[in-house]
CSV table of C-alpha atoms in Angstrom, one decimal:
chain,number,residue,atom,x,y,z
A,540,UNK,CA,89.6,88.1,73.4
A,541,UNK,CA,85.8,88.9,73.0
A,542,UNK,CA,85.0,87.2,69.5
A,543,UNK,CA,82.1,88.2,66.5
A,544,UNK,CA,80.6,85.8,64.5
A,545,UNK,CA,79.9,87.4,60.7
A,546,UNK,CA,77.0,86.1,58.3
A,547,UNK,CA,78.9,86.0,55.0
A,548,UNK,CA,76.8,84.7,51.4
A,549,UNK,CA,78.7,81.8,49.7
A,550,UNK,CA,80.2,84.0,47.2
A,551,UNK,CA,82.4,85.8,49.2
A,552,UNK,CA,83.5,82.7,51.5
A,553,UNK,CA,85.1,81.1,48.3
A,554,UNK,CA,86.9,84.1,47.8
A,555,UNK,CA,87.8,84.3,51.1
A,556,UNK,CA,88.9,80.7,51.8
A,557,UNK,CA,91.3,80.8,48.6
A,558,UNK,CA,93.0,84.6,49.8
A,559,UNK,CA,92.0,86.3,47.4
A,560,UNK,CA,89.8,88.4,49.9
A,561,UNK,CA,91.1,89.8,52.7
A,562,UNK,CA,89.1,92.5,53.4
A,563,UNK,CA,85.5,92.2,54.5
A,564,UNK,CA,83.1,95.7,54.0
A,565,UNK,CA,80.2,96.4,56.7
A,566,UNK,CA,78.5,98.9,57.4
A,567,UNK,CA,79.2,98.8,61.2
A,568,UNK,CA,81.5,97.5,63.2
A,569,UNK,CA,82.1,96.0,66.9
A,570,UNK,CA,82.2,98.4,69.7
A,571,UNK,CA,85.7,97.0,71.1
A,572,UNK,CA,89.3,96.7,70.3
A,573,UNK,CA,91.4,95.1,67.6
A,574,UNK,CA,92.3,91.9,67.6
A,575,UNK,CA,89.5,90.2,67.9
A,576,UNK,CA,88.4,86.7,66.3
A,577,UNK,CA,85.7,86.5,63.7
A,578,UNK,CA,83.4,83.2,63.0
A,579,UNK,CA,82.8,82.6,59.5
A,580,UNK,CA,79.1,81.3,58.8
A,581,UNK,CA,78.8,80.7,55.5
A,582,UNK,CA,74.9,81.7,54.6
A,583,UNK,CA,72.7,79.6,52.7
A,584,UNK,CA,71.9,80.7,49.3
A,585,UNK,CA,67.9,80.8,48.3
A,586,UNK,CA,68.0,77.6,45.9
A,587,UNK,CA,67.8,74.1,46.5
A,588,UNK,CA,70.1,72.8,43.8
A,589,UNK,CA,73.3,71.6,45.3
A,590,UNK,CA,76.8,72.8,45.2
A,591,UNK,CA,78.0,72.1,41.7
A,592,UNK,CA,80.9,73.1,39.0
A,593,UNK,CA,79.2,75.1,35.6
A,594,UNK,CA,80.5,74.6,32.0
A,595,UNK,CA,83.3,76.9,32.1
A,596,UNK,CA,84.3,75.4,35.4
A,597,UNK,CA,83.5,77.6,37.8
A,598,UNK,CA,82.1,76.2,41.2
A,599,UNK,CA,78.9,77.7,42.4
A,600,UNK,CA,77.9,77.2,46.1
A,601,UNK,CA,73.9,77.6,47.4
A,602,UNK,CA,75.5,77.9,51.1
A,603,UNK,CA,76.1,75.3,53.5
A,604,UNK,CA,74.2,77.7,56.6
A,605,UNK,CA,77.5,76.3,59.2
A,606,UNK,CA,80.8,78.4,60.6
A,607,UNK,CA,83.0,77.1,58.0
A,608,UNK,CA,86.1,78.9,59.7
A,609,UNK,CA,87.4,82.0,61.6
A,610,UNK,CA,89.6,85.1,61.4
A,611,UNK,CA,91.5,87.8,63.1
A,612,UNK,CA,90.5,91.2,62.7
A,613,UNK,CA,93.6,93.2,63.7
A,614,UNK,CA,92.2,96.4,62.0
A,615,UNK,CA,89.0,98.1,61.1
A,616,UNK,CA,90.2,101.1,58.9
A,617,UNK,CA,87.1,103.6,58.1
A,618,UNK,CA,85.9,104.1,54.1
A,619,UNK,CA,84.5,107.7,54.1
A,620,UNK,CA,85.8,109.0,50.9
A,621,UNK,CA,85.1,106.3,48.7
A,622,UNK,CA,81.0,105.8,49.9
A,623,UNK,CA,80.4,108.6,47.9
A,624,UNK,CA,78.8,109.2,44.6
A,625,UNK,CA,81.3,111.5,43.5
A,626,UNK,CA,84.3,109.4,44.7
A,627,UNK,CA,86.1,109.9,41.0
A,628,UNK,CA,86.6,113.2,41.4
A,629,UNK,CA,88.8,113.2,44.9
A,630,UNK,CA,92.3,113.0,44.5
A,631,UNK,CA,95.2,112.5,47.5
A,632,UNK,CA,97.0,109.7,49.5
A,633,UNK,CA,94.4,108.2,51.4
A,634,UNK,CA,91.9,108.0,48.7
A,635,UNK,CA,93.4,105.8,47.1
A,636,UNK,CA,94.7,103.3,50.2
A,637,UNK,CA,90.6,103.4,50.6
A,638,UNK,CA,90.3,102.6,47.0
A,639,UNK,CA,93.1,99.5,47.6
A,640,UNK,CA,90.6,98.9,50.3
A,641,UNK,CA,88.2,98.3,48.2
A,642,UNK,CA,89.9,96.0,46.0
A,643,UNK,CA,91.1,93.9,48.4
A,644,UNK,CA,87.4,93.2,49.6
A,645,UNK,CA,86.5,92.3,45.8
A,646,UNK,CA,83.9,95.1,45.1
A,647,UNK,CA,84.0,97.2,42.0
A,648,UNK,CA,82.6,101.1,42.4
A,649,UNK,CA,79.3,99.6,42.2
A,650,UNK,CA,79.0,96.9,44.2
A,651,UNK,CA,80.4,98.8,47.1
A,652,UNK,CA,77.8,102.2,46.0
A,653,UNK,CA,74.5,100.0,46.0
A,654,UNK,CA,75.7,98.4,49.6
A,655,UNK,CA,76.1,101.3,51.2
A,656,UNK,CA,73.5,103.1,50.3
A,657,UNK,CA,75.2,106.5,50.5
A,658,UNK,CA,76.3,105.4,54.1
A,659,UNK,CA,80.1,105.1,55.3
A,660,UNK,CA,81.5,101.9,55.8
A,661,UNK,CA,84.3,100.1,57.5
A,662,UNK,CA,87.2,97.2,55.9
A,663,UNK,CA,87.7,95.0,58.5
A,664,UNK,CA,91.0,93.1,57.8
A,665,UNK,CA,91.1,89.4,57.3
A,666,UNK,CA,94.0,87.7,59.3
A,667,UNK,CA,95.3,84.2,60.8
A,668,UNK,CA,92.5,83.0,58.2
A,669,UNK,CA,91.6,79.3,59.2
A,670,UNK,CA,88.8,77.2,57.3
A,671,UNK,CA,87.8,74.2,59.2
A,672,UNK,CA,88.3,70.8,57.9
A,673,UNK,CA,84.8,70.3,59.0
A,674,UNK,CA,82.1,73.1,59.7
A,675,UNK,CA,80.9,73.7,62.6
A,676,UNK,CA,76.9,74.2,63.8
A,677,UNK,CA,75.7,77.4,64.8
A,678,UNK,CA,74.4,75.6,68.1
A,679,UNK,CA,77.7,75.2,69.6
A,680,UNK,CA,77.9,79.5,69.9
A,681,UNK,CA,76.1,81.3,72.4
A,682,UNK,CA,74.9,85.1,71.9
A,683,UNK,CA,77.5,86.9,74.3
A,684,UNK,CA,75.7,90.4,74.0
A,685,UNK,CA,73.5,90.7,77.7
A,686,UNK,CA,70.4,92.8,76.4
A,687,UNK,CA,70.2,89.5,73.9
A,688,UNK,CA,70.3,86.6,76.2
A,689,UNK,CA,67.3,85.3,78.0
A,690,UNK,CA,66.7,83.3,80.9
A,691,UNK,CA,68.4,79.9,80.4
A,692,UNK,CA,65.4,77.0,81.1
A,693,UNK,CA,67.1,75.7,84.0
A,694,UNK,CA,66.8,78.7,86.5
A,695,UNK,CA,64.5,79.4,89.2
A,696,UNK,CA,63.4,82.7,90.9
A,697,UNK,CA,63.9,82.6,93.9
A,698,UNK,CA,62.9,86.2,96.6
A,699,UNK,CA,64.4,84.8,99.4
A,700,UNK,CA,67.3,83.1,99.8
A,701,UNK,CA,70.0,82.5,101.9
A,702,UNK,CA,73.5,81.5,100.7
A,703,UNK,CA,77.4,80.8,102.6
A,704,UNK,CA,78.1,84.3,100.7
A,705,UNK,CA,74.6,85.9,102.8
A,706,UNK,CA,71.4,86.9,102.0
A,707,UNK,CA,70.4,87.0,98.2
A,708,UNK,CA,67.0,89.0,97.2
A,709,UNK,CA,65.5,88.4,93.8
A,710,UNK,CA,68.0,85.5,93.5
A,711,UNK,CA,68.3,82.7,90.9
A,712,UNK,CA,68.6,78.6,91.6
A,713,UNK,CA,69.8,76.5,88.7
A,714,UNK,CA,68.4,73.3,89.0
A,715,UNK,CA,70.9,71.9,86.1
A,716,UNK,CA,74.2,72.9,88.6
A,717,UNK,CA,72.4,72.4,91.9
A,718,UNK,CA,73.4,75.4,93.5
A,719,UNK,CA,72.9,79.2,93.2
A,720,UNK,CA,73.1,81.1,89.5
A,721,UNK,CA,75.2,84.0,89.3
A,722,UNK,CA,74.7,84.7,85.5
A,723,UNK,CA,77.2,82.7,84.2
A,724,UNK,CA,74.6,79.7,82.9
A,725,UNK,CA,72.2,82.1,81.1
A,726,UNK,CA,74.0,82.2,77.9
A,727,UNK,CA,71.3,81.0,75.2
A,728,UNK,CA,73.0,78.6,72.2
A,729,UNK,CA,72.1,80.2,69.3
A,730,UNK,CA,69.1,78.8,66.5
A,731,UNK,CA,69.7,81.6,64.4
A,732,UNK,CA,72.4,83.5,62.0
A,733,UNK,CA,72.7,87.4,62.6
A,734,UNK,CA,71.9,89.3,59.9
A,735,UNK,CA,75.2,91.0,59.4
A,736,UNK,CA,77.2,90.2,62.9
A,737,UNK,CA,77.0,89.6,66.1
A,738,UNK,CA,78.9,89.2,69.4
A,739,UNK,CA,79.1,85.4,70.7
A,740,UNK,CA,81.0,83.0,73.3
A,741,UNK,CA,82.1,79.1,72.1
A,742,UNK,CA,79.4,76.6,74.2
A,743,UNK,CA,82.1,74.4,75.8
């Protein structure tokens, strides 16, 4: 099961960890098939002060910038009625599962308006929901998308080579492994959260 791992701000993690979320709102989505596994990394906020509880006893979280758990998304429904300005006026059946949608994702009319930006967006639905007793770093992922990953450190060109398999031209030695690269060590560990989401493998 190919798997995405989602940059999501503080905020929205609480709500997700305690259920009370379980719909997440992009303005994309992953070009392959439901189910699929989602990565939780929980953003960090812009402030140094640490996590702490207010007066009326709310908790408020700066971000701890880790995958704090994962999902399964076993549905991606589209939102194209409710993305627009005039959503108040349309009436019928699935405009208001979309507006369900909506609530289920913890967004009033506005908040979901001033994201999209008069675009359409997608609910991706949060299930199997597992938090991780302890987070983990974004180093132990790899970027899975090919145009992204780059040439691991431990490979070698090599324009001539000859193999048990035959004759290889514009081949590649890994000196780590010892033996011929086929593509399967050029994964690159990721140093970096995506911006909204992004396709990776588990570094094993």
């Amino acid at each position: 099961m190919k798997s995405v791992l989602i940059s999501i701000h503080p905020k929205w993690c609480d709500l997700i960890a305690s259920g009370k979320k379980t719909i997440e709102v992009r303005k994309t989505r992953p070009k392959i098939e439901t189910p699929f596994k989602c990565y939780i990394y929980e953003t960090k906020a812009r402030s140094d002060m640490p996590t702490f509880v207010d007066e009326d006893g709310h908790v408020l979280y700066t971000g701890r910038g880790k995958v704090i758990g994962e999902f399964v998304c076993d549905c991606i429904t589209p939102l194209y009625n409710v993305c627009t300005d005039d959503w108040r006026l349309l009436r019928g059946g699935l405009h208001e599962i979309e507006k369900q949608l909506v609530g289920m994702a913890c967004l009033t009319e506005g908040e979901l308006h001033e994201y999209a930006s008069g675009r359409y967006c997608f609910a991706w639905h949060i299930s199997d929901l597992k938090i991780y007793d302890k987070p983990r770093e974004l180093g132990e992922f790899a970027v899975a998308d090919k145009e992204a990953i780059q040439q691991c450190e431990y490979r070698e060109q090599s324009y001539y080579a000859f193999t048990d398999t035959g004759y290889i031209k514009n081949g590649f030695y890994c000196k780590k492994k010892d033996d011929w690269c086929f593509g399967e060590c050029k994964r690159k560990a990721l140093t970096r959260p995506p911006q909204s989401w992004c396709y990776v493998e588990e570094l094993s």
